[in-house]
Structures are given as structure tokens and as C-alpha cells.
XYZ file of C-alpha atoms in Angstrom:
751
model
C -68.209 30.773 -80.132
C -69.297 28.515 -82.917
C -71.337 25.536 -81.869
C -69.903 22.074 -81.786
C -71.411 18.622 -81.881
C -71.451 18.754 -78.116
C -72.238 22.419 -77.568
C -73.427 23.085 -74.004
C -75.699 20.095 -74.067
C -77.109 18.959 -70.763
C -77.382 15.181 -70.847
C -79.510 13.110 -68.493
C -77.042 13.757 -65.713
C -77.677 17.496 -66.012
C -73.985 18.225 -66.526
C -72.820 21.181 -68.573
C -69.649 20.965 -70.649
C -67.508 23.945 -69.683
C -64.039 23.094 -70.981
C -62.717 22.492 -74.467
C -60.856 19.325 -73.450
C -64.063 17.626 -72.326
C -65.820 18.808 -75.463
C -63.054 17.605 -77.785
C -62.976 14.216 -76.055
C -66.687 13.750 -76.669
C -66.751 14.790 -80.332
C -65.420 11.489 -81.802
C -67.832 9.511 -79.630
C -70.760 11.675 -80.701
C -69.715 11.206 -84.329
C -69.598 7.405 -84.055
C -72.914 7.148 -82.245
C -74.520 9.481 -84.782
C -73.290 7.140 -87.521
C -74.977 4.196 -85.806
C -78.280 5.949 -85.202
C -78.518 7.585 -88.638
C -77.565 4.601 -90.785
C -79.683 4.249 -93.926
C -82.700 2.142 -93.083
C -82.759 -0.127 -96.127
C -84.723 -3.433 -96.089
C -81.757 -5.411 -97.416
C -78.378 -4.738 -95.861
C -75.251 -5.650 -97.756
C -72.560 -7.570 -95.943
C -70.304 -4.570 -96.328
C -72.864 -2.359 -94.503
C -73.284 -4.924 -91.744
C -69.543 -5.223 -91.296
C -69.067 -1.444 -91.214
C -71.743 -0.955 -88.551
C -70.320 -3.870 -86.573
C -66.846 -2.288 -86.673
C -68.155 1.048 -85.450
C -70.107 -0.604 -82.644
C -67.129 -2.671 -81.535
C -64.839 0.386 -81.722
C -67.218 2.274 -79.447
C -67.337 -0.641 -77.006
C -63.545 -1.062 -76.887
C -62.982 2.693 -76.496
C -65.511 2.818 -73.665
C -63.752 -0.098 -71.949
C -60.418 1.720 -71.996
C -62.056 4.951 -70.956
C -63.782 3.277 -68.002
C -60.499 1.702 -66.876
C -58.958 5.173 -66.634
C -62.018 6.465 -64.783
C -61.840 3.616 -62.274
C -58.133 4.302 -61.708
C -58.956 7.955 -60.988
C -61.664 6.843 -58.552
C -59.243 4.585 -56.661
C -56.821 7.503 -56.201
C -59.480 10.014 -55.130
C -61.737 8.641 -52.438
C -64.055 11.656 -52.455
C -65.073 10.795 -56.034
C -65.093 7.013 -55.655
C -68.861 6.487 -55.426
C -69.894 8.962 -58.117
C -67.126 7.915 -60.484
C -67.827 4.231 -59.897
C -71.496 4.651 -60.749
C -70.719 6.674 -63.886
C -68.172 4.076 -65.035
C -70.658 1.263 -64.425
C -73.306 3.036 -66.552
C -70.792 3.758 -69.316
C -69.656 0.106 -69.442
C -73.262 -1.092 -69.512
C -74.129 1.278 -72.347
C -71.022 0.263 -74.296
C -71.928 -3.420 -73.955
C -75.490 -2.664 -75.096
C -74.209 -0.880 -78.215
C -71.856 -3.780 -78.971
C -74.771 -6.201 -78.745
C -77.068 -4.027 -80.863
C -74.443 -3.791 -83.609
C -73.572 -7.483 -83.629
C -73.656 -8.089 -87.379
C -73.208 -11.826 -86.930
C -76.790 -12.443 -85.875
C -79.159 -9.727 -87.141
C -81.826 -12.116 -88.404
C -81.753 -14.800 -85.686
C -81.937 -12.109 -83.045
C -85.352 -11.083 -84.295
C -86.763 -14.569 -83.650
C -85.050 -14.744 -80.278
C -86.513 -11.404 -79.234
C -83.113 -9.675 -79.022
C -82.945 -6.377 -80.914
C -80.254 -5.002 -83.157
C -79.537 -1.549 -84.500
C -81.673 -2.502 -87.505
C -84.874 -3.421 -85.685
C -84.464 -1.694 -82.309
C -83.756 1.935 -83.077
C -85.294 2.998 -79.761
C -82.917 0.713 -77.871
C -79.939 2.199 -79.719
C -81.070 5.745 -78.912
C -81.475 4.874 -75.218
C -78.060 3.220 -75.098
C -76.506 6.218 -76.865
C -78.069 8.681 -74.439
C -76.921 6.628 -71.455
C -73.413 6.372 -72.878
C -73.072 10.087 -73.595
C -74.512 10.964 -70.191
C -72.222 8.609 -68.261
C -69.078 9.448 -70.250
C -69.742 13.160 -69.805
C -70.150 12.626 -66.068
C -66.838 10.730 -65.879
C -65.090 13.571 -67.730
C -66.632 16.279 -65.570
C -65.760 14.360 -62.401
C -62.202 13.970 -63.648
C -62.180 17.718 -64.271
C -62.799 18.205 -60.564
C -59.354 16.715 -59.986
C -57.857 19.524 -62.071
C -59.766 22.081 -60.016
C -58.581 20.389 -56.833
C -54.972 20.608 -58.054
C -55.351 24.346 -58.674
C -56.875 24.899 -55.221
C -54.131 22.841 -53.556
C -51.464 24.779 -55.452
C -53.065 28.083 -54.456
C -53.150 27.019 -50.804
C -49.441 26.193 -50.870
C -48.709 29.605 -52.400
C -50.799 31.347 -49.720
C -48.991 29.574 -46.874
C -45.588 30.494 -48.288
C -46.824 34.034 -48.940
C -47.697 34.360 -45.247
C -44.205 33.161 -44.317
C -42.625 35.640 -46.714
C -44.580 38.492 -45.204
C -43.244 37.719 -41.717
C -39.549 37.110 -42.440
C -37.047 39.318 -40.641
C -33.685 38.338 -42.155
C -32.264 38.183 -45.667
C -31.144 34.599 -45.230
C -34.648 33.465 -44.287
C -36.158 35.482 -47.106
C -33.849 33.941 -49.740
C -34.754 30.439 -48.606
C -38.528 30.991 -48.518
C -38.646 33.025 -51.718
C -36.927 30.207 -53.579
C -39.704 27.879 -52.438
C -42.292 30.515 -53.323
C -40.884 30.828 -56.849
C -41.192 27.088 -57.461
C -44.768 27.067 -56.177
C -45.685 30.017 -58.373
C -44.275 28.237 -61.432
C -46.499 25.237 -60.688
C -49.509 27.496 -60.152
C -48.712 29.357 -63.372
C -48.770 26.180 -65.448
C -51.970 24.861 -63.876
C -53.870 28.125 -64.291
C -52.485 28.732 -67.775
C -53.706 25.336 -68.933
C -57.074 25.989 -67.312
C -57.371 29.392 -68.957
C -56.742 27.906 -72.405
C -59.233 25.116 -71.710
C -62.162 27.325 -70.677
C -64.945 27.698 -73.229
C -66.452 30.830 -71.679
C -64.590 33.845 -73.124
C -65.632 36.016 -70.186
C -64.052 33.610 -67.698
C -60.935 33.355 -69.843
C -60.577 37.137 -69.766
C -61.022 37.234 -65.981
C -58.445 34.483 -65.562
C -56.044 36.354 -67.841
C -56.501 39.517 -65.773
C -55.816 37.702 -62.497
C -52.746 35.946 -63.912
C -51.418 39.257 -65.258
C -51.635 40.695 -61.745
C -49.753 37.711 -60.313
C -47.061 38.003 -62.962
C -46.314 41.656 -62.291
C -46.749 41.411 -58.526
C -44.246 38.553 -58.212
C -41.392 40.854 -59.194
C -42.827 43.712 -57.127
C -43.060 41.411 -54.106
C -39.387 40.557 -54.429
C -38.067 44.108 -54.536
C -40.627 45.521 -52.072
C -39.736 42.824 -49.523
C -36.005 43.373 -50.006
C -36.500 47.112 -49.486
C -38.456 46.502 -46.285
C -35.748 44.188 -44.963
C -33.049 46.741 -45.789
C -35.039 49.614 -44.194
C -37.269 48.001 -41.520
C -38.201 51.291 -39.852
C -39.336 53.017 -43.057
C -43.122 53.512 -43.090
C -43.379 54.169 -46.842
C -41.479 50.928 -47.545
C -43.917 48.995 -45.338
C -46.940 50.565 -47.074
C -45.430 49.697 -50.442
C -44.868 46.070 -49.454
C -48.295 45.592 -47.820
C -50.061 46.785 -50.964
C -48.258 44.164 -53.076
C -49.123 41.296 -50.740
C -52.757 42.396 -50.578
C -53.057 42.552 -54.361
C -51.513 39.112 -54.789
C -53.974 37.602 -52.337
C -56.910 39.195 -54.164
C -55.660 37.832 -57.505
C -55.208 34.330 -56.063
C -58.733 34.460 -54.695
C -60.112 35.582 -58.047
C -58.524 32.595 -59.786
C -60.253 30.239 -57.339
C -63.578 32.016 -57.830
C -63.270 31.421 -61.576
C -62.309 27.741 -61.451
C -64.883 26.878 -58.767
C -67.530 29.225 -60.216
C -68.053 30.777 -56.808
C -70.452 33.706 -56.746
C -68.974 36.670 -54.946
C -69.797 40.323 -54.539
C -66.887 41.019 -56.870
C -68.694 39.295 -59.723
C -71.199 42.124 -60.108
C -68.511 44.742 -59.682
C -66.496 43.102 -62.433
C -68.872 44.085 -65.214
C -70.651 47.413 -64.696
C -73.356 48.400 -67.143
C -71.699 49.680 -70.313
C -73.237 52.080 -72.817
C -72.518 49.665 -75.647
C -74.571 46.926 -74.002
C -77.263 49.431 -73.106
C -77.573 50.550 -76.729
C -77.556 46.939 -77.951
C -80.333 45.926 -75.541
C -82.415 49.012 -76.304
C -82.122 48.506 -80.073
C -83.075 44.853 -79.627
C -86.254 45.843 -77.793
C -87.058 48.437 -80.434
C -86.614 45.973 -83.298
C -88.684 43.332 -81.503
C -91.693 45.615 -81.924
C -91.818 44.462 -85.547
C -92.794 41.017 -84.295
C -94.890 41.826 -81.236
C -96.445 45.128 -80.243
C -97.573 43.978 -76.812
C -94.507 42.401 -75.166
C -93.314 45.699 -73.671
C -95.051 48.834 -72.506
C -94.379 52.277 -74.050
C -93.526 53.589 -70.571
C -90.782 51.009 -70.035
C -89.205 51.983 -73.367
C -88.857 55.588 -72.257
C -87.395 54.575 -68.898
C -84.831 52.320 -70.571
C -83.667 55.169 -72.808
C -83.274 57.553 -69.851
C -81.165 54.989 -68.008
C -79.003 54.720 -71.115
C -78.629 58.497 -71.456
C -77.674 58.717 -67.784
C -74.645 56.502 -68.439
C -73.332 59.017 -70.973
C -72.675 61.359 -68.037
C -69.333 59.578 -67.621
C -68.443 61.357 -70.869
C -70.257 64.672 -70.495
C -69.341 65.260 -66.829
C -65.641 64.666 -67.407
C -63.391 67.670 -67.023
C -61.270 66.318 -69.879
C -64.104 66.240 -72.437
C -63.985 69.244 -74.758
C -66.954 71.606 -75.090
C -67.539 70.524 -78.710
C -67.525 66.832 -77.784
C -69.888 67.438 -74.868
C -72.360 69.362 -77.043
C -72.257 66.669 -79.731
C -73.079 63.927 -77.209
C -75.877 65.940 -75.593
C -77.337 66.744 -79.018
C -77.376 63.077 -80.054
C -78.972 62.085 -76.727
C -81.721 64.655 -77.351
C -82.219 63.350 -80.888
C -82.552 59.794 -79.548
C -85.200 61.045 -77.098
C -87.178 62.731 -79.888
C -87.037 59.688 -82.151
C -88.065 57.414 -79.292
C -90.988 59.691 -78.439
C -92.160 59.512 -82.065
C -91.855 55.736 -81.936
C -93.869 55.552 -78.708
C -96.550 57.773 -80.238
C -96.838 55.547 -83.331
C -96.738 52.476 -81.114
C -99.628 53.663 -78.916
C -101.653 54.475 -82.025
C -101.061 50.974 -83.403
C -102.123 49.422 -80.102
C -105.270 51.546 -80.002
C -106.497 49.998 -83.265
C -105.388 46.513 -82.118
C -102.819 46.183 -84.900
C -101.160 42.782 -85.123
C -97.885 44.028 -86.546
C -95.882 47.241 -86.849
C -97.545 49.920 -88.955
C -95.736 51.859 -91.658
C -95.358 54.815 -89.301
C -93.848 52.559 -86.652
C -91.407 51.065 -89.149
C -90.106 54.518 -90.050
C -89.816 55.448 -86.351
C -87.976 52.207 -85.582
C -85.421 52.896 -88.311
C -84.899 56.493 -87.144
C -84.509 55.465 -83.512
C -81.939 52.785 -84.347
C -80.030 55.229 -86.538
C -79.864 57.889 -83.823
C -78.580 55.280 -81.365
C -75.937 54.183 -83.866
C -74.866 57.807 -84.270
C -74.634 58.198 -80.484
C -72.503 55.069 -80.154
C -70.222 56.242 -82.966
C -69.704 59.627 -81.295
C -68.969 58.052 -77.903
C -66.509 55.670 -79.526
C -64.766 58.581 -81.250
C -64.485 60.549 -78.002
C -63.090 57.579 -76.042
C -60.580 56.676 -78.737
C -59.387 60.268 -79.225
C -58.978 60.709 -75.475
C -56.976 57.486 -75.162
C -54.785 58.270 -78.153
C -53.966 61.739 -76.824
C -53.173 60.410 -73.337
C -50.891 57.695 -74.671
C -48.975 60.289 -76.680
C -48.585 62.581 -73.673
C -47.647 59.823 -71.233
C -45.440 57.963 -73.691
C -42.420 60.026 -72.636
C -42.921 59.069 -68.935
C -41.811 62.492 -67.729
C -43.283 62.286 -64.180
C -41.652 58.872 -63.671
C -38.257 60.218 -64.728
C -38.680 63.215 -62.464
C -39.657 61.019 -59.485
C -36.619 58.794 -59.998
C -34.303 61.787 -60.175
C -35.863 63.526 -57.154
C -35.750 60.320 -55.099
C -32.101 59.691 -55.967
C -31.307 63.249 -54.840
C -33.191 62.788 -51.554
C -35.436 65.753 -52.425
C -38.709 65.044 -50.562
C -40.338 68.298 -51.695
C -39.729 67.505 -55.360
C -41.025 63.963 -54.823
C -44.225 65.399 -53.340
C -44.640 67.789 -56.280
C -44.133 65.126 -58.957
C -46.335 62.718 -56.991
C -49.227 65.167 -57.446
C -48.522 65.233 -61.180
C -48.506 61.430 -61.340
C -51.725 61.266 -59.319
C -53.405 63.567 -61.825
C -52.193 61.365 -64.692
C -53.469 58.301 -62.846
C -56.944 59.850 -62.496
C -56.974 60.680 -66.218
C -56.010 57.128 -67.145
C -58.517 55.547 -64.751
C -61.306 57.681 -66.195
C -60.215 56.924 -69.757
C -60.271 53.169 -69.056
C -63.837 53.620 -67.835
C -64.790 55.363 -71.078
C -63.154 52.607 -73.142
C -65.110 50.047 -71.159
C -68.345 51.764 -72.235
C -67.512 51.339 -75.942
C -65.406 48.140 -75.905
C -68.033 46.044 -77.673
C -67.375 42.634 -76.062
C -67.398 41.316 -72.503
C -63.769 40.080 -72.618
C -62.620 43.545 -73.689
C -64.747 45.128 -70.959
C -62.956 42.930 -68.424
C -59.597 43.953 -69.871
C -60.563 47.632 -69.551
C -61.527 47.125 -65.909
C -58.245 45.329 -65.266
C -56.353 48.282 -66.772
C -58.358 50.736 -64.663
C -57.624 48.820 -61.459
C -53.946 48.478 -62.342
C -53.419 52.222 -62.805
C -55.444 52.885 -59.657
C -53.208 50.618 -57.552
C -49.764 51.122 -59.093
C -49.916 54.938 -58.979
C -49.783 55.142 -55.150
C -47.231 52.303 -55.060
C -44.863 54.291 -57.282
C -45.249 57.264 -54.954
C -44.501 55.219 -51.811
C -41.464 53.663 -53.534
C -40.227 57.154 -54.525
C -40.693 58.397 -50.952
C -38.626 55.485 -49.675
C -35.833 56.271 -52.111
C -35.923 59.964 -51.139
C -35.505 58.961 -47.473
C -32.643 56.586 -48.373
C -31.100 58.032 -51.557
C -27.989 55.843 -51.371
C -29.991 52.598 -51.169
C -29.534 50.504 -54.299
C -32.427 48.220 -53.392
C -34.796 51.194 -52.905
C -33.757 52.478 -56.329
C -34.328 49.034 -57.874
C -37.752 48.822 -56.226
C -38.875 52.145 -57.685
C -37.618 51.034 -61.097
C -39.747 47.857 -60.959
C -42.942 49.778 -60.188
C -42.228 52.334 -62.914
C -41.696 49.508 -65.402
C -45.060 48.043 -64.417
C -46.695 51.415 -65.118
C -44.998 51.683 -68.504
C -45.982 48.109 -69.317
C -49.625 48.868 -68.544
C -49.499 51.844 -70.907
C -48.272 49.487 -73.649
C -51.103 47.080 -72.835
C -53.525 49.988 -73.061
C -52.316 50.783 -76.579
C -52.962 47.160 -77.604
C -56.363 47.280 -75.942
C -57.238 50.421 -77.894
C -56.321 48.686 -81.143
C -58.499 45.681 -80.313
C -61.472 47.896 -79.444
C -61.042 49.734 -82.731
C -60.923 46.439 -84.623
C -64.145 45.242 -82.996
C -65.839 48.550 -83.769
C -64.790 48.410 -87.423
C -65.960 44.803 -87.732
C -69.366 45.549 -86.249
C -69.758 48.636 -88.425
C -68.781 47.034 -91.718
C -71.354 45.309 -93.888
C -70.190 41.748 -94.204
C -70.987 39.802 -97.367
C -70.145 36.400 -98.727
C -70.716 37.044 -102.399
C -69.544 35.428 -105.560
C -69.342 31.833 -106.689
C -73.079 31.764 -107.247
C -74.031 32.998 -103.772
C -76.248 36.035 -103.398
C -78.238 36.880 -100.319
C -81.753 38.083 -100.935
C -83.316 40.479 -98.478
C -86.786 40.042 -99.884
C -88.042 37.988 -96.968
C -87.680 39.155 -93.323
C -86.714 35.657 -92.140
C -83.972 35.389 -94.767
C -82.712 38.839 -93.831
C -82.580 37.880 -90.145
C -80.642 34.718 -90.930
C -78.246 36.702 -93.109
C -77.624 39.180 -90.309
C -76.832 36.321 -87.923
C -74.449 34.828 -90.469
C -72.764 38.211 -90.893
C -72.245 38.568 -87.149
C -70.852 35.043 -86.819
C -68.462 35.489 -89.738
C -67.287 38.895 -88.489
C -66.343 37.354 -85.156
C -64.492 34.465 -86.779
C -62.691 36.818 -89.147
C -61.578 39.051 -86.290
C -60.263 36.035 -84.378
C -58.237 35.019 -87.457
C -56.736 38.502 -87.739
C -55.718 38.561 -84.063
C -54.304 35.023 -84.201
C -52.293 35.735 -87.363
C -50.901 38.871 -85.716
C -49.940 36.896 -82.599
C -48.233 34.223 -84.715
C -46.212 36.925 -86.505
C -45.203 38.318 -83.112
C -44.034 34.928 -81.871
C -41.961 34.074 -84.953
C -40.156 37.412 -84.647
C -38.804 36.194 -81.292
C -36.923 33.315 -82.950
C -33.210 33.953 -83.422
C -33.073 31.659 -86.480
C -35.384 33.456 -88.866
C -34.574 30.957 -91.646
C -35.776 28.002 -89.578
C -38.430 25.926 -91.388
C -40.822 26.313 -88.462
C -40.521 30.113 -88.659
C -40.917 30.257 -92.439
C -43.914 27.917 -92.535
C -45.621 29.592 -89.567
C -45.292 32.970 -91.299
C -46.813 31.472 -94.427
C -49.770 30.125 -92.434
C -50.315 33.508 -90.755
C -50.240 35.268 -94.147
C -52.838 32.928 -95.655
C -55.037 33.217 -92.567
C -54.875 37.002 -92.888
C -56.076 36.718 -96.499
C -59.041 34.705 -95.244
C -59.749 37.429 -92.677
C -59.761 40.043 -95.444
C -62.235 37.884 -97.355
C -64.718 38.155 -94.464
C -64.553 41.930 -94.916
C -65.083 41.731 -98.680
C -61.468 42.834 -99.238
C -58.181 41.340 -100.331
C -57.114 38.936 -103.063
C -59.729 36.252 -102.432
C -62.651 37.400 -104.543
C -64.934 34.348 -104.491
C -65.827 31.539 -102.135
C -64.013 29.223 -104.545
C -60.874 31.334 -103.977
C -61.359 30.936 -100.230
C -61.742 27.161 -100.445
C -58.617 26.908 -102.605
C -56.712 29.045 -100.100
C -57.866 26.735 -97.304
C -56.535 23.693 -99.181
C -53.167 25.377 -99.760
C -53.082 26.360 -96.089
C -53.748 22.749 -95.069
C -50.827 21.570 -97.228
C -48.556 24.140 -95.600
C -49.845 22.984 -92.212
C -48.856 19.409 -93.013
C -45.362 20.627 -93.965
C -45.140 22.520 -90.687
C -46.076 19.340 -88.821
C -43.204 17.589 -90.598
C -40.854 20.338 -89.388
C -42.162 20.000 -85.825
C -41.647 16.231 -86.048
C -38.039 16.719 -87.161
C -37.497 19.275 -84.393
C -38.900 16.885 -81.762
C -36.215 14.252 -82.451
C -33.754 16.216 -80.277
C -36.161 16.458 -77.333
C -36.504 14.323 -74.231
C -39.594 12.122 -73.924
C -41.790 14.533 -71.951
C -41.027 17.498 -74.212
C -41.396 15.365 -77.328
C -44.775 14.102 -76.116
C -46.093 17.661 -75.782
C -44.975 18.612 -79.306
C -46.323 15.413 -80.873
C -49.680 15.707 -79.092
C -50.199 19.289 -80.267
C -48.919 18.422 -83.747
C -51.594 15.716 -84.078
C -54.223 18.394 -83.508
C -52.821 20.403 -86.426
C -52.881 17.294 -88.621
C -56.545 16.699 -87.735
C -57.480 20.278 -88.635
C -55.551 20.018 -91.922
C -57.392 16.822 -92.800
C -60.659 18.569 -92.025
C -59.750 21.372 -94.444
C -58.731 18.931 -97.167
C -61.900 16.845 -96.839
C -64.046 19.972 -96.792
C -62.363 21.294 -99.927
C -63.307 18.141 -101.824
C -66.961 18.261 -100.746
C -69.180 20.048 -103.324
C -71.948 22.304 -102.003
C -75.007 23.977 -103.479
C -77.138 26.772 -102.136
C -76.557 29.685 -99.781
C -76.800 27.830 -96.478
C -74.479 24.998 -97.495
C -71.904 27.452 -98.891
C -71.983 29.531 -95.722
C -71.516 26.413 -93.600
C -68.530 25.349 -95.683
C -66.964 28.815 -95.365
C -67.638 28.763 -91.620
C -66.088 25.299 -91.289
C -62.987 26.332 -93.279
C -62.373 29.414 -91.159
C -62.948 27.535 -87.898
C -60.456 24.837 -88.896
C -57.939 27.549 -89.832
C -58.492 29.169 -86.452
C -57.828 25.803 -84.801
C -54.539 25.399 -86.681
C -53.312 28.886 -85.725
C -54.315 28.392 -82.088
C -52.180 25.259 -81.783
C -49.271 26.819 -83.724
C -49.419 29.848 -81.420
C -48.995 27.511 -78.468
C -46.135 25.533 -80.041
C -44.055 28.484 -81.278
C -42.921 29.901 -77.887
C -42.633 26.389 -76.446
C -40.331 25.200 -79.236
C -38.419 28.491 -79.292
C -37.587 28.072 -75.627
C -36.458 24.470 -76.177
C -34.475 25.466 -79.258
C -32.546 28.059 -77.257
C -32.040 25.593 -74.424
C -30.551 22.822 -76.569
C -28.535 25.254 -78.638
C -27.017 26.546 -75.407
C -26.243 23.005 -74.262
C -24.556 22.119 -77.530
C -22.408 25.238 -77.546
C -21.375 24.993 -73.913
C -17.708 23.983 -73.434
C -17.092 25.538 -70.047
C -17.628 24.354 -66.475
C -21.014 23.123 -65.189
C -21.429 26.453 -63.422
C -20.807 28.322 -66.696
C -23.307 26.078 -68.452
C -25.969 26.798 -65.867
C -25.431 30.534 -66.121
C -25.824 30.394 -69.896
C -28.872 28.168 -69.549
C -30.495 30.664 -67.219
C -29.624 33.487 -69.595
C -31.196 31.610 -72.502
C -34.522 31.277 -70.729
C -36.783 33.814 -72.419
C -38.090 36.420 -70.045
C -41.813 36.761 -70.543
C -42.862 40.220 -71.542
C -45.191 42.286 -69.417
C -48.746 42.439 -70.560
C -49.627 38.787 -70.084
C -53.264 39.708 -70.462
C -52.746 39.868 -74.210
C -50.670 36.685 -74.424
C -53.344 34.129 -73.762
C -51.289 31.076 -74.574
C -48.613 31.830 -71.985
C -48.457 29.587 -68.942
C -45.558 31.217 -67.072
C -45.309 34.259 -64.831
C -41.699 34.938 -65.804
C -40.679 33.655 -62.365
C -37.428 32.090 -63.538
C -35.958 35.473 -64.342
C -36.140 36.231 -60.605
C -33.352 33.757 -59.842
C -30.720 36.370 -60.602
C -32.336 38.694 -58.052
C -32.363 35.958 -55.423
C -28.705 35.207 -56.098
C -27.890 38.859 -55.493
C -29.576 39.081 -52.092
C -26.577 37.905 -50.082
C -24.337 40.336 -51.944
C -26.727 43.172 -51.123
C -26.810 42.124 -47.507
C -23.040 42.345 -47.273
C -23.204 45.864 -48.696
């Protein structure tokens, strides 16, 4: 992630900023304090300069006063934080008062004779006050963040208690009552964890949270039908096994959420990210390239051992029964080539050490290049094998033949056929689990690795659950609830296959981005590779820009997906959002050296046009919000203000002239980051406003009874699609769509 004015700075309090909300709250304060500290130190200050500095100082002091009042209110409502919060608020108020005094423009000269400093003659005092203020304000924010964590834990505990009650119910009437309570509690938990997921700065934690929430989403529906089946057929062992597996998986997912928000270290943490070949190759290449700078940091023996450990991981590919003979031979050949090149490097390395060389010799340089190239070739081959395997499997399993056969056999009460097709499904499950493991090896980023592991675990768990549900149906072929239960588990399997196809596309995109040679040419910018330091900086810039570009492409794609869900395709919000996504995609193509934007000047002009369109979109959101109630309107207006701020940033940046490579790169980076910020907010607002639009449209068109209105309102609530792992801005588990199932329980009981 690109650095911010706050970054992960540890202030005097030793607190690390881990959420975007805390970071964004601090940025304006950091900006104002930086203005005070870095003012031009001229002997004669104009009255205008004095007044400006005084205004900034007073603004800081007033803002701190309001901020402290909120902190003290939080402390009074949460006794466990009272002492810590009180101390932090006291320090913040003291620092704010000190800054106000140091920027008092009314007495800069007299204060010198009185021994009282100002920002002009006591720079050290200003720096100390600034450090104290940032430290104390950060501590207040982090302490307040504990309240959010506490809310999530409390919500989880309520869900667990109700989950225990659900597991022990013995009648339909009791189940309907408790499940209704459970649904409400899950909605609350969904919103809290969704907000937390979006707020996390660590992409790895966000991916883990997304995986856990995806499990909860799918398991909520499974829990409903599995429990109903068990109540209908209490003596059926396969129904009990099916139900127990759902409850166990939900508890594990709830526990994982708490581990993430509390940063608890568990044995599952290490299991979550096994050593991937991609990371192994990256680390090995890094060590090889470091030899250019220092010949004595590592030993030649350790280099050989690291390569063998890397080659050993390729056995997941070569030992697979589903890897073709040609693919296996290609991988083994590239592993052998990497060994030979590494041995040549070690030989040249030992020779250089024997003559006490201070830097890599010419022979070493050649060996380094060859070794890195052979590793790149190995990674490319492994990527090709994993992608081809996944593509073939998705084609084969896309028709869902074993699932259809299991449904038919279960409905016929044919236990032998169910057993036969269960073996077929088990074989498919093993293929998919192994393929997810191969994708994990070549995924390229930690969040994608986590998504691969989530997919692997999902197939591993749902496969046996489908079989137990099919066995139950075969034992009770006339049971409508048993048939519905099997259908739910089959849909979860099909949904995970769709998620796997999306995952494959993302892995391919990352691979293409890392393989392509990124350049920011044109408009007077050319990157010279004549100096090693310049080349290293350029490579870092390339990597940073590739990541930003990829994020833009994914965001623009997600925005397009969301606008397609709107019924009114001519709505201004839809039209303007599509326009933003299109321009953002052009900026993504620029980072690849493709598309219509040929120069950095073209990019900056595109950014200005995008900002103007963003302002128009904000106007449309403002118009839309006039029909909303206060709470809904507040959400839209708050998010809209963020878009306005990003648009202003783009407009100001476009008017700022730059010279030189570094300044141009920074301006490009800033433009793309601001664009990313705009799309992120728009992606949050689109489904939110679409839901409200449907709701109010339904209310306006309703002329029937209150009961009719409610039925239409429920029908207008958009059912969240499966695959929540890829919809990172979603806060719901799709729980509301379960109401129709609850309503049907009494009817089922009577049947």
C-alpha cells in the first residue's frame, strides 16, 4: 500500500496505526502541524504571515478541544478505558494549548523579552508540542478503536449463545423463534465485521476477514436447512452429521474473526499461509541479487540448501497424478537447470571470496543473471501448469453432472446410486483441493494465497456435506425439506466453482502485471539505467505503479458489475459511475504502456476530467439523498464528501507543474491513488443506493394492504450473491432473504 503522511508511524506512545479511519483522521492534523513547523524562517514576518500562522494554530487548538471532549465522553461510558483515555486527553489538551500559545501572533516580539517562546523563536518547543499532540491524539483514537473491537466481540458472543440454543432445539416452534433472533444478531455482526474489514490497512488481514465472512454467509443458509431437516427426521444419522458439520464450521469462522480483530496468535495462523513456491522463488532471487552488494552476508552452502528446499516444493506439481508426463518432465528439467546455474554461481562466488573481492566479479554477474532467468522460467512453467489444470477442471465441472446425478438418485431413494455418485464427487473434490493448492503456489500475493486456501477448505468441507445431504434424501425421498437441504449445499458448491473462476482471473492478472515491463515514458520523462541506484529506484517505481494499476482495473471492473445491478440503467448515478470506471480503466492501461493515454500529460488531463465527472456524480448523489431519511442521508453525504475531497486533490494536482523524473512519478502516483480513492467510495455507495432506490420505489408504487407492502418490500431487498470473498465492500450475509424460509417452517410442520 502506498505510504501516507501517517504511515505506520510509532509515536512516543508506541502505538501503531492499523486502521484507515484512524489514519485518515490524523492526516489533516499532521498537515496543519507540518505547516507550523516548516514555515519559512524569514527575519521579518509580514502581518499576513503572522495572521495565517495564528489561524492555523488556533484551528489546531479548537479542533483538539472538540476532539478531547469526545474522548472524555467515551471514557465516561467505558470505565475500563477511563484512566488511559483520561491521561491521553489531558496530554492532547495540554499540547493543543501549547501550540495555541506558540502561534499567538499578537505578541511575538514582547514574548521574547518576557522569556516566552513563539513558533518563530522556539522551534524546539513547537516540535515537542507537535510530537506530544500526535502521540496523545493517536492514543485516544486507538483506545476508541478498542470500543469497536469490544462491540465485535460482544456481538460474536451473542451469536454463539444463540447458536448453542439453536443446536439444542427439539421443536419447529422453538426453532422459528430462536432462528429469528439469530438472524437479527447475524445482521448486526455482519455490519460490524464488514465495516472492520473495509477499515483494516493490512491486506492480509482483510483477506482473512473476507474468507471468514464468506463462510458465515454460506453457512447461515446451510444451518437453516440442515436444522430443519434434522427436526423433520430426528432419527436420521446422516442428517445429524450434516447439521453438526455446519455448526462446527460456523464456530470456527466466528473464532477466526475474533483472532483477526484482536490480533490473537493461534496455531491456525501458521497453517493459514504455507510456504508457496512463488515466495520461495522471490526470496531466493532476492538473496542471489544481494550478492552484487555484499559477497559475505550469506554462505555458499546456505544458498544451495535454500534452492533444494524450493525444488522440494515443486513436488506438489510433479507428484500429482493429474500432471501430464510432458508437464512433469518440463518442471524437472527446469529444476535441474536452476541447480546447474546455482552451482556455477556458487563456484564463481567462492572464487571471488578467495581473492577477497569487494564486489561481484564479471563471472558472478553472468551467473547471477542466468540463475535469475532459470528461476523465472521455472515460475512461468509452474504458473502455466496450474492455470491449465484449473481451466480444464472448471470446464469439466461446469456442467455439475455428479450433483445432478446425486439429486436424482436421492429423489428416487436409490442408496446404491447415491454411493456410486458420491465416489465420483469425492474424486472431483480431491482434484479441486489439489488444484487450489497449486494455485496457492503461484498466486503472487498473500491475499490471493489466503483466498486459495479458503477455496481449498471450502471444497474439502462441502463435498462430504453434499454426500450426507444426498444420503438423507435417499432415506427420505418424499421429504421436501431434505430435498431443499441438498439443493442448498449443491448451490454452495457451484458458487465456489464460480469464485474459483474469478480467483483464476485475478491470479492471471497479477502474473501478467509482474511479468510486463512497466514504463512511464513521454512528456519529457525517460528513465536511465546507467547507474545501479537509479535502476533500483526505477524498479521499485515500476512495482508500485503495477500494483496501483492492477487495483484500478479491479475496482473499475467491480464498479461496472455494480451498475449492471441497477434496474434504471439511464439513472444519472449509473451513467456517471460507468464514465468514471471507463476513465479509470484508461489510466490502468497507461500503467501498462497501452491504451489511448500516450503521455503523462494525457494522464493528468484524464485525471482532471475524471475529477469533474466525480463532482457531477456527487451532485447526483446529493439529489438522490433528498428522498432519504436522516440516517440514510447521513451515510450518503459522509461518503460523498470523501469523493469531493479526492476530486479536489486531483484538480489541485493537475494545476501543479512538475519537473524531473521523481516529481513526475510522484504526481502520477498521486493521481492514480486519488482515482483509486474515488472508485473505492463509489463502489461502496452504488449497492447501498441501489438498495434504497428499490426500497423507496417499492413504497411509492405500493397501493395495497400493509401486508402486501411488506411482502413487496421483502422481495425488493437484493439477495447478496454467493462469493462474498470477492465483494469486499459488502457488509451483509444475505440474512434477510432467509425470512421467507422462516415463514415457511410452520407450513412445513403441518405437512
